[in-house]
Amino acid sequence: MERMVAMGGDGLCPHPALDVVKRPRLLDPSALSPFVDPLPVPVMLRPRMGETLRIAMRATEQRLHRDLPPTPLWTYGGSMPGPTIEAHSGQVLRVDWQNRLPSKHFLPIDHHLCGAEEDQPEVRTVVHLHGARAPAAMDGYPADWFVPGNSRLQVYPNRQDAATLWYHDHAMGINRLNMYAGMFGAVLLRDAHETSLGLPQGEQEIPLFLCDRLLTEEGQLYYPVSGRHDAPWVPEVFGNVMLVNGAVLPYLQVQPRRYRFRVINAANGRFFHLSLPDHRPFLQIGSDQGLLAAAVRQTSVMLAPGERADLVIDFTALAGQQISLINDALPIMQFRVGSAPVRDDSVVPAVLRELPRMPESAASRTRLLTLDSYSDCVAEPMLMLLNGKRWKDPVTENPVLDSTEIWSLLNLTSDTHPIHLHMVRFQILDRRPFDINVWMASKTVYYIGPAQPPPPDEQGWKDIAPAWPGMVTRIIVRFDGYVGRYVWHCHLLEHAANEIMRPFDVLPA
Ligand code: C2O
Ligand code: CU
């Protein structure tokens, strides 16, 4: 590490001799007619008690827009997103994940990255159910990958509250490529309490997977490269095309009534900032780990990669109209509201669930953990580390089962890093600006402003905490569930690959 310079900001150093890499001609998305394809809604699988679902990972082709040729993808079950699985709190879900992918990858592997070395098989997969409280052996640890021709039975006990979970690839060193190729899908975990509330359901409850991709003029996926042919890793990927459930600018026919949308940001690096035209309000009823205490009236919602928002939009007053869902300033899909009045028995109760805030006094330990980027200007353009440690360094975060800890995430970079912990749910305590220079000089935290409590939509149970630049973001976590080795990492997939990802151990009490 001596040669590495902590950057404490975004001081990029010049890359040595870049090869000239030809970038393919990219599609001009404004040339595509908007709202000509219906929104794809993934099939819903409802496994019976004791049934084992078999889901095959397969290469396939999918038309992302009426006027584009089919795009080669890698998927779960033949579509991007893969099938939605309905599961129930307290009932075991069994999935046999079968790897039937080709043995060569079609996206650029960087063999310098940890776990993706030349001697490793090119195509490796392991499925992580994001947000699941699962035993370590079932969690999809990055090193637990398997190669084409193999499968793995994963059993999820689901001893947790209702939430929007999602499954995606987590194979060491290449999961950003596997996910970019299309490998993700949703699990809607329900419980009796949530079901009793009378929220919109059935055809009025729809998952919306958001992501972006770089598409060429021929409608093929393009994954950008650094310009160094031996080290193609890039620090971030942003697409020219936004996809909703795998479609470019789709439309959804709705009735003039309430709908519940389970929004999941499955992008590698893009934050989505959603709104309706004219600041029309909608309700946010849930976040990563299920319902909020009460619905929050929103005019916009920000979702970092990996985060979820459970939204209720009431189209009753919009009968006969068309209204788009907007990301930043641009529409990403359209709702076409029917004009015939319908009866809507759904409700959004004033109180959604009991959700006490965790007192700081519950914590037996506080850990100060830095998020920083490093560069030696030669081998690695930009390494990012948690607390200055690499993936292969000995485990340093080792909470005891059932204990509560506060993790203070000191972000020394100029990026927001959405930090995710496997297995547990947590609450965000606050964010507070601190002086980075004082930290760099003396390793002391010198606050330069007041602590900001999380806004109402971040006051529920979370499994991702966006750690803002120049801030200490504090989360409070009870490590209940299972002992064993898990993972915490930034959910910007390119960051996690190099190497803002660390193991943590839950130790027996
Ligand atoms: Cu969504 Cu470690 O993952
Ligand atoms: Cu990051």
Short mmCIF file of C-alpha atoms and ligand atoms in Angstrom, two decimals:
data_model
loop_
_atom_site.label_atom_id
_atom_site.label_comp_id
_atom_site.label_asym_id
_atom_site.label_seq_id
_atom_site.Cartn_x
_atom_site.Cartn_y
_atom_site.Cartn_z
CA MET A 1 0.00 0.00 0.00
CA GLU A 2 2.99 2.36 0.33
CA ARG A 3 2.85 3.42 -3.26
CA MET A 4 -0.77 4.18 -2.98
CA VAL A 5 -1.82 7.76 -2.39
CA ALA A 6 -4.99 8.33 -0.47
CA MET A 7 -6.83 10.75 -2.68
CA GLY A 8 -9.38 12.13 -0.24
CA GLY A 9 -11.22 13.74 -3.08
CA ASP A 10 -11.26 13.15 -6.78
CA GLY A 11 -7.64 13.91 -7.66
CA LEU A 12 -7.33 11.75 -10.73
CA CYS A 13 -3.86 11.03 -11.94
CA PRO A 14 -3.10 10.83 -15.65
CA HIS A 15 -3.27 7.31 -17.02
CA PRO A 16 -0.09 5.99 -18.59
CA ALA A 17 -0.11 5.44 -22.35
CA LEU A 18 -3.71 4.73 -23.24
CA ASP A 19 -4.33 2.50 -26.18
CA VAL A 20 -6.84 3.88 -28.59
CA VAL A 21 -9.98 1.84 -28.24
CA LYS A 22 -12.67 2.22 -30.83
CA ARG A 23 -16.00 2.92 -29.25
CA PRO A 24 -18.92 1.61 -31.31
CA ARG A 25 -21.45 4.07 -32.66
CA LEU A 26 -24.10 4.52 -30.03
CA LEU A 27 -27.80 4.68 -30.58
CA ASP A 28 -29.50 8.07 -30.49
CA PRO A 29 -32.39 7.32 -28.16
CA SER A 30 -34.33 10.39 -29.29
CA ALA A 31 -34.69 8.68 -32.68
CA LEU A 32 -36.86 5.96 -31.10
CA SER A 33 -40.62 6.56 -31.01
CA PRO A 34 -41.67 6.86 -27.38
CA PHE A 35 -44.43 4.82 -25.77
CA VAL A 36 -45.02 2.29 -28.54
CA ASP A 37 -44.29 -0.85 -26.47
CA PRO A 38 -46.38 -2.03 -23.54
CA LEU A 39 -44.50 -2.25 -20.24
CA PRO A 40 -43.27 -5.84 -19.83
CA VAL A 41 -44.40 -7.28 -16.50
CA PRO A 42 -42.30 -10.30 -15.49
CA VAL A 43 -44.25 -13.51 -14.85
CA MET A 44 -45.09 -14.09 -11.19
CA LEU A 45 -44.04 -17.43 -9.72
CA ARG A 46 -46.04 -18.55 -6.69
CA PRO A 47 -44.31 -21.63 -5.33
CA ARG A 48 -46.46 -23.96 -3.22
CA MET A 49 -45.24 -24.92 0.26
CA GLY A 50 -42.30 -27.27 -0.06
CA GLU A 51 -41.97 -26.74 -3.80
CA THR A 52 -38.51 -26.07 -5.25
CA LEU A 53 -38.42 -23.48 -8.01
CA ARG A 54 -35.95 -24.19 -10.78
CA ILE A 55 -34.65 -21.06 -12.44
CA ALA A 56 -32.13 -21.36 -15.24
CA MET A 57 -29.65 -18.65 -16.12
CA ARG A 58 -29.68 -18.46 -19.88
CA ALA A 59 -28.40 -16.45 -22.78
CA THR A 60 -31.32 -15.08 -24.73
CA GLU A 61 -32.36 -12.26 -27.02
CA GLN A 62 -34.92 -9.65 -26.10
CA ARG A 63 -36.38 -6.76 -28.06
CA LEU A 64 -35.93 -3.65 -25.92
CA HIS A 65 -37.97 -1.47 -28.30
CA ARG A 66 -40.24 -2.11 -31.28
CA ASP A 67 -37.77 -0.53 -33.70
CA LEU A 68 -34.62 -2.23 -32.39
CA PRO A 69 -33.31 -5.63 -33.38
CA PRO A 70 -33.25 -8.15 -30.51
CA THR A 71 -30.49 -7.58 -27.95
CA PRO A 72 -28.43 -10.55 -26.69
CA LEU A 73 -28.72 -10.75 -22.91
CA TRP A 74 -27.99 -13.11 -20.04
CA THR A 75 -31.04 -13.67 -17.89
CA TYR A 76 -32.72 -15.64 -15.14
CA GLY A 77 -35.45 -17.72 -16.72
CA GLY A 78 -35.17 -16.18 -20.19
CA SER A 79 -36.14 -12.56 -19.55
CA MET A 80 -34.66 -9.36 -18.15
CA PRO A 81 -35.89 -8.83 -15.44
CA GLY A 82 -36.30 -12.48 -14.49
CA PRO A 83 -39.53 -13.86 -13.05
CA THR A 84 -40.99 -12.22 -9.96
CA ILE A 85 -41.19 -14.67 -7.07
CA GLU A 86 -43.93 -14.29 -4.50
CA ALA A 87 -42.81 -15.43 -1.06
CA HIS A 88 -44.28 -15.29 2.43
CA SER A 89 -42.72 -14.30 5.70
CA GLY A 90 -42.03 -17.39 7.82
CA GLN A 91 -42.40 -19.77 4.86
CA VAL A 92 -39.30 -21.30 3.37
CA LEU A 93 -38.53 -20.45 -0.25
CA ARG A 94 -36.44 -22.99 -2.15
CA VAL A 95 -34.81 -22.08 -5.44
CA ASP A 96 -32.51 -24.24 -7.49
CA TRP A 97 -30.44 -21.77 -9.48
CA GLN A 98 -29.11 -23.45 -12.60
CA ASN A 99 -26.22 -22.03 -14.57
CA ARG A 100 -26.85 -22.75 -18.25
CA LEU A 101 -24.82 -19.85 -19.58
CA PRO A 102 -22.15 -20.20 -22.28
CA SER A 103 -18.59 -20.72 -21.07
CA LYS A 104 -17.26 -17.51 -22.67
CA HIS A 105 -18.27 -14.05 -21.48
CA PHE A 106 -19.48 -11.47 -24.01
CA LEU A 107 -18.49 -8.47 -21.89
CA PRO A 108 -14.92 -7.31 -21.13
CA ILE A 109 -13.44 -9.05 -18.08
CA ASP A 110 -10.66 -7.20 -16.25
CA HIS A 111 -8.24 -9.89 -15.06
CA HIS A 112 -6.53 -7.43 -12.71
CA LEU A 113 -9.55 -7.35 -10.45
CA CYS A 114 -9.68 -9.49 -7.36
CA GLY A 115 -11.33 -12.81 -8.13
CA ALA A 116 -11.28 -12.38 -11.91
CA GLU A 117 -7.67 -13.41 -12.51
CA GLU A 118 -6.60 -15.16 -15.72
CA ASP A 119 -6.70 -18.55 -14.05
CA GLN A 120 -10.35 -18.20 -13.02
CA PRO A 121 -13.16 -19.52 -15.24
CA GLU A 122 -14.60 -16.71 -17.37
CA VAL A 123 -18.22 -17.39 -16.61
CA ARG A 124 -19.07 -17.77 -12.96
CA THR A 125 -22.31 -16.99 -11.17
CA VAL A 126 -23.73 -16.95 -7.68
CA VAL A 127 -27.14 -15.60 -6.76
CA HIS A 128 -27.56 -13.14 -3.91
CA LEU A 129 -31.06 -12.37 -2.69
CA HIS A 130 -30.62 -8.72 -1.80
CA GLY A 131 -32.36 -7.82 1.45
CA ALA A 132 -32.81 -11.43 2.57
CA ARG A 133 -32.03 -12.47 6.11
CA ALA A 134 -30.51 -15.79 5.12
CA PRO A 135 -27.94 -18.15 6.63
CA ALA A 136 -24.43 -17.41 5.35
CA ALA A 137 -24.31 -20.55 3.21
CA MET A 138 -27.49 -19.39 1.40
CA ASP A 139 -26.53 -15.75 1.00
CA GLY A 140 -24.64 -15.92 -2.28
CA TYR A 141 -21.17 -15.08 -0.99
CA PRO A 142 -19.05 -13.72 -3.89
CA ALA A 143 -16.58 -16.59 -3.70
CA ASP A 144 -19.36 -19.24 -3.75
CA TRP A 145 -19.70 -19.07 -7.52
CA PHE A 146 -20.38 -21.97 -9.82
CA VAL A 147 -19.72 -22.46 -13.51
CA PRO A 148 -22.01 -23.38 -16.44
CA GLY A 149 -23.44 -26.87 -16.17
CA ASN A 150 -23.83 -26.59 -12.40
CA SER A 151 -26.60 -25.50 -10.12
CA ARG A 152 -27.12 -24.59 -6.49
CA LEU A 153 -30.14 -25.06 -4.28
CA GLN A 154 -30.61 -22.00 -2.09
CA VAL A 155 -33.09 -22.16 0.77
CA TYR A 156 -34.41 -18.90 2.19
CA PRO A 157 -36.10 -19.14 5.62
CA ASN A 158 -37.80 -15.72 5.19
CA ARG A 159 -37.89 -15.02 8.91
CA GLN A 160 -38.32 -11.31 8.28
CA ASP A 161 -40.97 -8.71 7.56
CA ALA A 162 -42.58 -8.12 4.19
CA ALA A 163 -40.26 -6.28 1.79
CA THR A 164 -39.32 -5.81 -1.84
CA LEU A 165 -36.28 -8.05 -2.26
CA TRP A 166 -34.37 -8.64 -5.45
CA TYR A 167 -32.08 -11.36 -6.66
CA HIS A 168 -28.99 -10.65 -8.72
CA ASP A 169 -25.59 -12.04 -9.55
CA HIS A 170 -22.74 -11.58 -7.06
CA ALA A 171 -19.80 -13.50 -8.59
CA MET A 172 -16.44 -12.10 -7.50
CA GLY A 173 -14.84 -9.73 -9.99
CA ILE A 174 -17.52 -10.00 -12.69
CA ASN A 175 -20.95 -9.40 -11.16
CA ARG A 176 -21.07 -5.90 -12.64
CA LEU A 177 -20.86 -7.58 -16.07
CA ASN A 178 -23.36 -10.32 -15.25
CA MET A 179 -25.85 -7.79 -13.94
CA TYR A 180 -25.29 -5.48 -16.89
CA ALA A 181 -25.99 -8.52 -19.10
CA GLY A 182 -29.44 -8.73 -17.50
CA MET A 183 -29.18 -10.97 -14.43
CA PHE A 184 -31.70 -9.67 -11.87
CA GLY A 185 -35.30 -10.19 -10.76
CA ALA A 186 -37.66 -9.47 -7.86
CA VAL A 187 -38.92 -11.36 -4.83
CA LEU A 188 -42.03 -9.86 -3.26
CA LEU A 189 -41.96 -11.03 0.32
CA ARG A 190 -45.39 -10.65 1.93
CA ASP A 191 -46.63 -10.97 5.48
CA ALA A 192 -50.05 -11.14 7.12
CA HIS A 193 -49.86 -7.60 8.48
CA GLU A 194 -49.09 -6.00 5.14
CA THR A 195 -51.71 -8.09 3.39
CA SER A 196 -54.35 -6.98 5.93
CA LEU A 197 -53.88 -3.30 5.08
CA GLY A 198 -55.84 -3.34 1.83
CA LEU A 199 -53.14 -1.76 -0.34
CA PRO A 200 -53.54 -1.99 -4.13
CA GLN A 201 -52.88 -5.58 -5.22
CA GLY A 202 -53.23 -8.02 -8.08
CA GLU A 203 -53.02 -6.22 -11.41
CA GLN A 204 -52.61 -2.98 -9.51
CA GLU A 205 -49.31 -4.03 -7.96
CA ILE A 206 -46.41 -3.88 -10.39
CA PRO A 207 -42.63 -4.15 -10.00
CA LEU A 208 -40.69 -1.48 -11.91
CA PHE A 209 -37.04 -2.32 -12.46
CA LEU A 210 -35.06 0.76 -13.50
CA CYS A 211 -31.67 0.60 -15.13
CA ASP A 212 -29.67 2.20 -17.92
CA ARG A 213 -27.58 0.64 -20.66
CA LEU A 214 -25.28 1.78 -23.45
CA LEU A 215 -26.85 0.54 -26.65
CA THR A 216 -25.14 0.61 -30.02
CA GLU A 217 -26.88 1.67 -33.21
CA GLU A 218 -27.54 -2.01 -33.79
CA GLY A 219 -29.22 -2.30 -30.40
CA GLN A 220 -26.41 -4.35 -28.86
CA LEU A 221 -25.21 -3.89 -25.29
CA TYR A 222 -21.98 -1.97 -25.05
CA TYR A 223 -19.98 -2.09 -21.85
CA PRO A 224 -17.38 0.69 -21.82
CA VAL A 225 -13.66 0.05 -21.37
CA SER A 226 -10.86 2.12 -19.94
CA GLY A 227 -8.64 2.30 -23.01
CA ARG A 228 -6.03 -0.02 -21.47
CA HIS A 229 -6.73 -3.29 -23.23
CA ASP A 230 -5.19 -5.31 -20.42
CA ALA A 231 -7.14 -3.45 -17.73
CA PRO A 232 -10.55 -2.50 -19.10
CA TRP A 233 -12.20 -1.67 -15.74
CA VAL A 234 -13.95 1.69 -15.68
CA PRO A 235 -15.00 3.40 -12.44
CA GLU A 236 -18.61 4.05 -13.45
CA VAL A 237 -21.03 3.17 -16.24
CA PHE A 238 -23.86 5.38 -17.44
CA GLY A 239 -26.13 4.38 -20.31
CA ASN A 240 -27.59 6.34 -23.19
CA VAL A 241 -30.87 4.49 -22.79
CA MET A 242 -33.14 4.07 -19.75
CA LEU A 243 -34.97 0.79 -19.37
CA VAL A 244 -38.09 0.11 -17.34
CA ASN A 245 -38.56 -3.64 -16.89
CA GLY A 246 -36.17 -4.06 -19.80
CA ALA A 247 -38.04 -1.80 -22.23
CA VAL A 248 -37.15 1.58 -23.69
CA LEU A 249 -39.90 4.15 -23.07
CA PRO A 250 -42.76 1.70 -22.55
CA TYR A 251 -46.35 2.60 -21.72
CA LEU A 252 -48.64 1.06 -19.15
CA GLN A 253 -52.40 1.03 -19.56
CA VAL A 254 -53.91 1.76 -16.15
CA GLN A 255 -57.40 2.30 -14.79
CA PRO A 256 -58.39 5.48 -12.96
CA ARG A 257 -57.60 4.06 -9.53
CA ARG A 258 -54.66 3.48 -7.16
CA TYR A 259 -51.63 1.44 -8.16
CA ARG A 260 -48.75 0.16 -6.10
CA PHE A 261 -45.34 0.19 -7.79
CA ARG A 262 -42.36 -1.67 -6.35
CA VAL A 263 -39.54 0.40 -7.79
CA ILE A 264 -36.07 -1.16 -7.79
CA ASN A 265 -32.92 0.59 -8.99
CA ALA A 266 -30.98 -2.20 -10.70
CA ALA A 267 -28.54 0.12 -12.51
CA ASN A 268 -24.78 -0.39 -12.25
CA GLY A 269 -24.12 3.25 -11.42
CA ARG A 270 -27.05 5.56 -12.11
CA PHE A 271 -29.10 7.26 -9.41
CA PHE A 272 -32.72 7.68 -10.45
CA HIS A 273 -34.58 10.84 -9.50
CA LEU A 274 -38.24 10.16 -10.21
CA SER A 275 -41.17 12.50 -10.44
CA LEU A 276 -44.50 13.04 -12.19
CA PRO A 277 -45.24 16.09 -14.39
CA ASP A 278 -46.15 19.37 -12.67
CA HIS A 279 -44.82 18.13 -9.34
CA ARG A 280 -47.91 15.98 -9.00
CA PRO A 281 -47.71 14.29 -5.60
CA PHE A 282 -47.72 10.56 -4.96
CA LEU A 283 -47.29 8.43 -1.84
CA GLN A 284 -44.21 6.55 -0.77
CA ILE A 285 -45.30 3.71 1.53
CA GLY A 286 -42.09 1.70 1.78
CA SER A 287 -38.34 1.64 1.29
CA ASP A 288 -35.67 -1.10 1.12
CA GLN A 289 -36.89 -3.27 3.98
CA GLY A 290 -40.62 -2.86 3.77
CA LEU A 291 -43.30 -0.42 4.86
CA LEU A 292 -42.60 2.96 6.41
CA ALA A 293 -44.38 3.87 9.64
CA ALA A 294 -46.71 6.12 7.64
CA ALA A 295 -47.08 7.05 4.00
CA VAL A 296 -44.97 10.01 2.93
CA ARG A 297 -46.37 12.47 0.40
CA GLN A 298 -43.65 12.99 -2.19
CA THR A 299 -43.18 15.01 -5.33
CA SER A 300 -39.93 13.25 -6.17
CA VAL A 301 -37.96 10.24 -5.05
CA MET A 302 -34.22 9.58 -5.26
CA LEU A 303 -33.02 6.00 -5.61
CA ALA A 304 -29.35 4.98 -5.47
CA PRO A 305 -28.30 1.71 -7.12
CA GLY A 306 -29.79 -1.17 -5.12
CA GLU A 307 -32.39 0.91 -3.28
CA ARG A 308 -36.13 0.30 -3.48
CA ALA A 309 -39.16 2.55 -3.13
CA ASP A 310 -42.72 1.31 -2.69
CA LEU A 311 -44.97 3.92 -4.30
CA VAL A 312 -48.71 4.39 -4.58
CA ILE A 313 -49.92 6.56 -7.44
CA ASP A 314 -53.59 7.49 -7.60
CA PHE A 315 -54.75 7.86 -11.20
CA THR A 316 -58.40 8.53 -10.26
CA ALA A 317 -58.29 12.23 -11.10
CA LEU A 318 -56.42 11.53 -14.33
CA ALA A 319 -59.10 9.50 -16.12
CA GLY A 320 -58.64 9.66 -19.88
CA GLN A 321 -55.21 11.29 -19.66
CA GLN A 322 -51.65 10.28 -20.36
CA ILE A 323 -48.95 11.06 -17.87
CA SER A 324 -45.29 10.19 -17.90
CA LEU A 325 -42.93 9.00 -15.22
CA ILE A 326 -39.91 11.29 -15.32
CA ASN A 327 -36.28 10.69 -14.41
CA ASP A 328 -34.51 14.03 -13.90
CA ALA A 329 -36.07 15.97 -16.77
CA LEU A 330 -36.81 13.14 -19.19
CA PRO A 331 -39.73 10.72 -19.39
CA ILE A 332 -38.83 7.06 -18.93
CA MET A 333 -42.32 5.60 -19.30
CA GLN A 334 -45.93 6.61 -19.75
CA PHE A 335 -49.16 5.80 -17.95
CA ARG A 336 -52.29 5.77 -20.13
CA VAL A 337 -55.23 6.20 -17.86
CA GLY A 338 -58.51 4.67 -19.02
CA SER A 339 -61.58 6.90 -18.95
CA ALA A 340 -64.21 4.44 -17.69
CA PRO A 341 -64.68 4.95 -13.96
CA VAL A 342 -63.91 1.88 -11.83
CA ARG A 343 -64.55 0.99 -8.25
CA ASP A 344 -61.40 1.07 -6.14
CA ASP A 345 -61.54 -0.72 -2.80
CA SER A 346 -57.86 -0.27 -2.05
CA VAL A 347 -56.77 1.98 0.78
CA VAL A 348 -53.57 3.48 2.12
CA PRO A 349 -54.11 3.53 5.90
CA ALA A 350 -52.73 6.44 7.91
CA VAL A 351 -50.56 4.09 9.97
CA LEU A 352 -48.75 1.43 7.98
CA ARG A 353 -46.75 -0.36 10.64
CA GLU A 354 -45.19 0.02 14.04
CA LEU A 355 -41.64 1.13 13.46
CA PRO A 356 -39.85 2.36 16.56
CA ARG A 357 -36.64 4.28 15.97
CA MET A 358 -33.67 2.46 17.47
CA PRO A 359 -32.12 4.43 20.34
CA GLU A 360 -28.38 5.09 20.10
CA SER A 361 -28.10 3.76 23.64
CA ALA A 362 -28.89 0.27 22.30
CA ALA A 363 -25.48 0.13 20.63
CA SER A 364 -22.64 -1.61 22.46
CA ARG A 365 -20.02 -0.53 19.99
CA THR A 366 -19.30 2.19 17.42
CA ARG A 367 -17.04 1.61 14.43
CA LEU A 368 -15.50 4.47 12.48
CA LEU A 369 -15.08 3.28 8.88
CA THR A 370 -13.63 5.33 6.03
CA LEU A 371 -14.67 5.23 2.39
CA ASP A 372 -11.79 6.39 0.27
CA SER A 373 -10.24 6.17 -3.18
CA TYR A 374 -6.57 5.51 -3.80
CA SER A 375 -4.27 5.59 -6.76
CA ASP A 376 -0.74 4.53 -7.48
CA CYS A 377 -1.01 6.07 -10.96
CA VAL A 378 0.27 2.88 -12.58
CA ALA A 379 -1.43 -0.38 -11.80
CA GLU A 380 -4.82 0.81 -10.70
CA PRO A 381 -6.40 3.96 -11.95
CA MET A 382 -8.66 4.19 -8.93
CA LEU A 383 -8.95 1.75 -6.13
CA MET A 384 -11.69 2.34 -3.59
CA LEU A 385 -11.48 0.87 -0.13
CA LEU A 386 -13.52 0.45 3.02
CA ASN A 387 -11.43 1.51 5.98
CA GLY A 388 -8.27 1.25 3.90
CA LYS A 389 -8.62 -2.52 3.56
CA ARG A 390 -8.78 -4.78 0.55
CA TRP A 391 -11.16 -7.70 0.07
CA LYS A 392 -8.44 -10.22 0.90
CA ASP A 393 -7.26 -8.53 4.11
CA PRO A 394 -8.30 -10.24 7.34
CA VAL A 395 -11.85 -9.56 8.49
CA THR A 396 -12.05 -6.54 10.77
CA GLU A 397 -15.81 -6.07 11.17
CA ASN A 398 -16.92 -8.89 13.44
CA PRO A 399 -20.08 -8.04 15.40
CA VAL A 400 -21.49 -10.54 17.86
CA LEU A 401 -24.85 -12.13 17.09
CA ASP A 402 -27.74 -10.12 18.55
CA SER A 403 -25.53 -7.17 19.42
CA THR A 404 -26.24 -3.66 18.17
CA GLU A 405 -23.57 -1.44 16.64
CA ILE A 406 -23.30 2.03 15.16
CA TRP A 407 -21.27 2.22 11.99
CA SER A 408 -20.02 5.73 11.22
CA LEU A 409 -19.20 5.88 7.53
CA LEU A 410 -16.66 8.61 6.85
CA ASN A 411 -16.85 9.43 3.16
CA LEU A 412 -13.54 11.01 2.07
CA THR A 413 -14.38 10.92 -1.64
CA SER A 414 -16.40 13.25 -3.82
CA ASP A 415 -19.00 10.59 -4.70
CA THR A 416 -22.04 9.28 -2.90
CA HIS A 417 -21.49 5.60 -2.13
CA PRO A 418 -24.65 3.58 -1.45
CA ILE A 419 -23.41 1.23 1.28
CA HIS A 420 -25.17 -2.13 1.59
CA LEU A 421 -24.91 -4.72 4.34
CA HIS A 422 -26.03 -8.26 3.67
CA MET A 423 -28.33 -10.19 6.06
CA VAL A 424 -29.33 -7.30 8.32
CA ARG A 425 -31.68 -4.36 8.22
CA PHE A 426 -30.72 -1.08 9.83
CA GLN A 427 -31.75 2.50 10.45
CA ILE A 428 -29.98 5.65 9.33
CA LEU A 429 -29.24 7.82 12.38
CA ASP A 430 -27.92 10.95 10.72
CA ARG A 431 -25.43 12.56 8.36
CA ARG A 432 -23.02 15.24 9.48
CA PRO A 433 -20.45 17.27 7.51
CA PHE A 434 -16.85 17.01 8.66
CA ASP A 435 -13.52 18.53 7.62
CA ILE A 436 -11.69 16.12 5.32
CA ASN A 437 -8.38 17.98 5.60
CA VAL A 438 -8.41 17.74 9.37
CA TRP A 439 -9.11 14.03 9.03
CA MET A 440 -6.28 13.54 6.53
CA ALA A 441 -3.82 15.43 8.75
CA SER A 442 -4.72 14.05 12.16
CA LYS A 443 -7.27 11.26 11.76
CA THR A 444 -9.70 13.11 13.97
CA VAL A 445 -13.28 13.85 13.04
CA TYR A 446 -13.89 17.59 13.13
CA TYR A 447 -17.53 18.39 12.43
CA ILE A 448 -18.27 21.54 10.48
CA GLY A 449 -22.05 21.54 10.67
CA PRO A 450 -25.00 20.11 12.50
CA ALA A 451 -26.13 16.49 12.19
CA GLN A 452 -28.99 16.05 9.72
CA PRO A 453 -31.61 13.47 10.59
CA PRO A 454 -32.77 11.33 7.66
CA PRO A 455 -35.82 12.62 5.77
CA PRO A 456 -39.11 10.75 6.40
CA ASP A 457 -38.64 8.37 3.44
CA GLU A 458 -35.32 7.23 4.94
CA GLN A 459 -36.70 6.67 8.42
CA GLY A 460 -37.86 3.10 7.79
CA TRP A 461 -35.82 -0.10 7.74
CA LYS A 462 -33.03 0.10 5.21
CA ASP A 463 -30.38 -2.18 3.79
CA ILE A 464 -28.61 0.53 1.80
CA ALA A 465 -27.39 3.82 3.21
CA PRO A 466 -26.29 6.41 0.66
CA ALA A 467 -23.10 7.81 2.25
CA TRP A 468 -22.85 11.37 1.00
CA PRO A 469 -19.47 12.95 0.20
CA GLY A 470 -17.84 14.91 3.00
CA MET A 471 -20.30 13.52 5.52
CA VAL A 472 -20.23 11.03 8.32
CA THR A 473 -23.28 8.84 7.74
CA ARG A 474 -24.23 6.89 10.83
CA ILE A 475 -26.29 3.73 10.76
CA ILE A 476 -27.48 1.62 13.68
CA VAL A 477 -27.61 -2.12 13.10
CA ARG A 478 -28.74 -5.05 15.19
CA PHE A 479 -26.93 -8.16 13.98
CA ASP A 480 -29.71 -10.62 14.59
CA GLY A 481 -30.25 -13.55 12.31
CA TYR A 482 -27.35 -15.88 11.72
CA VAL A 483 -23.68 -16.22 12.52
CA GLY A 484 -21.22 -16.53 9.65
CA ARG A 485 -19.48 -14.59 6.93
CA TYR A 486 -21.34 -11.93 4.98
CA VAL A 487 -20.49 -8.95 2.81
CA TRP A 488 -20.79 -5.19 2.95
CA HIS A 489 -20.05 -2.99 -0.03
CA CYS A 490 -20.85 -0.01 -2.16
CA HIS A 491 -23.71 -0.86 -4.55
CA LEU A 492 -22.15 1.07 -7.43
CA LEU A 493 -21.13 -2.15 -9.11
CA GLU A 494 -17.93 -0.83 -10.69
CA HIS A 495 -16.82 0.57 -7.34
CA ALA A 496 -17.49 -2.72 -5.55
CA ALA A 497 -15.36 -4.56 -8.12
CA ASN A 498 -12.34 -2.38 -7.29
CA GLU A 499 -12.53 -2.93 -4.20
CA ILE A 500 -15.06 -1.16 -2.05
CA MET A 501 -16.37 -4.45 -0.73
CA ARG A 502 -15.40 -6.28 2.43
CA PRO A 503 -16.39 -9.42 4.27
CA PHE A 504 -17.83 -9.18 7.77
CA ASP A 505 -18.30 -11.94 10.34
CA VAL A 506 -21.21 -12.32 12.70
CA LEU A 507 -19.72 -14.11 15.68
CA PRO A 508 -21.57 -16.44 18.03
CA ALA A 509 -22.71 -14.74 21.23
CU1 C2O B 1 -27.52 -6.06 -4.07
CU2 C2O B 1 -24.19 -7.41 -2.16
O1 C2O B 1 -25.87 -6.75 -3.15
CU CU B 2 -19.10 3.61 -4.40
#
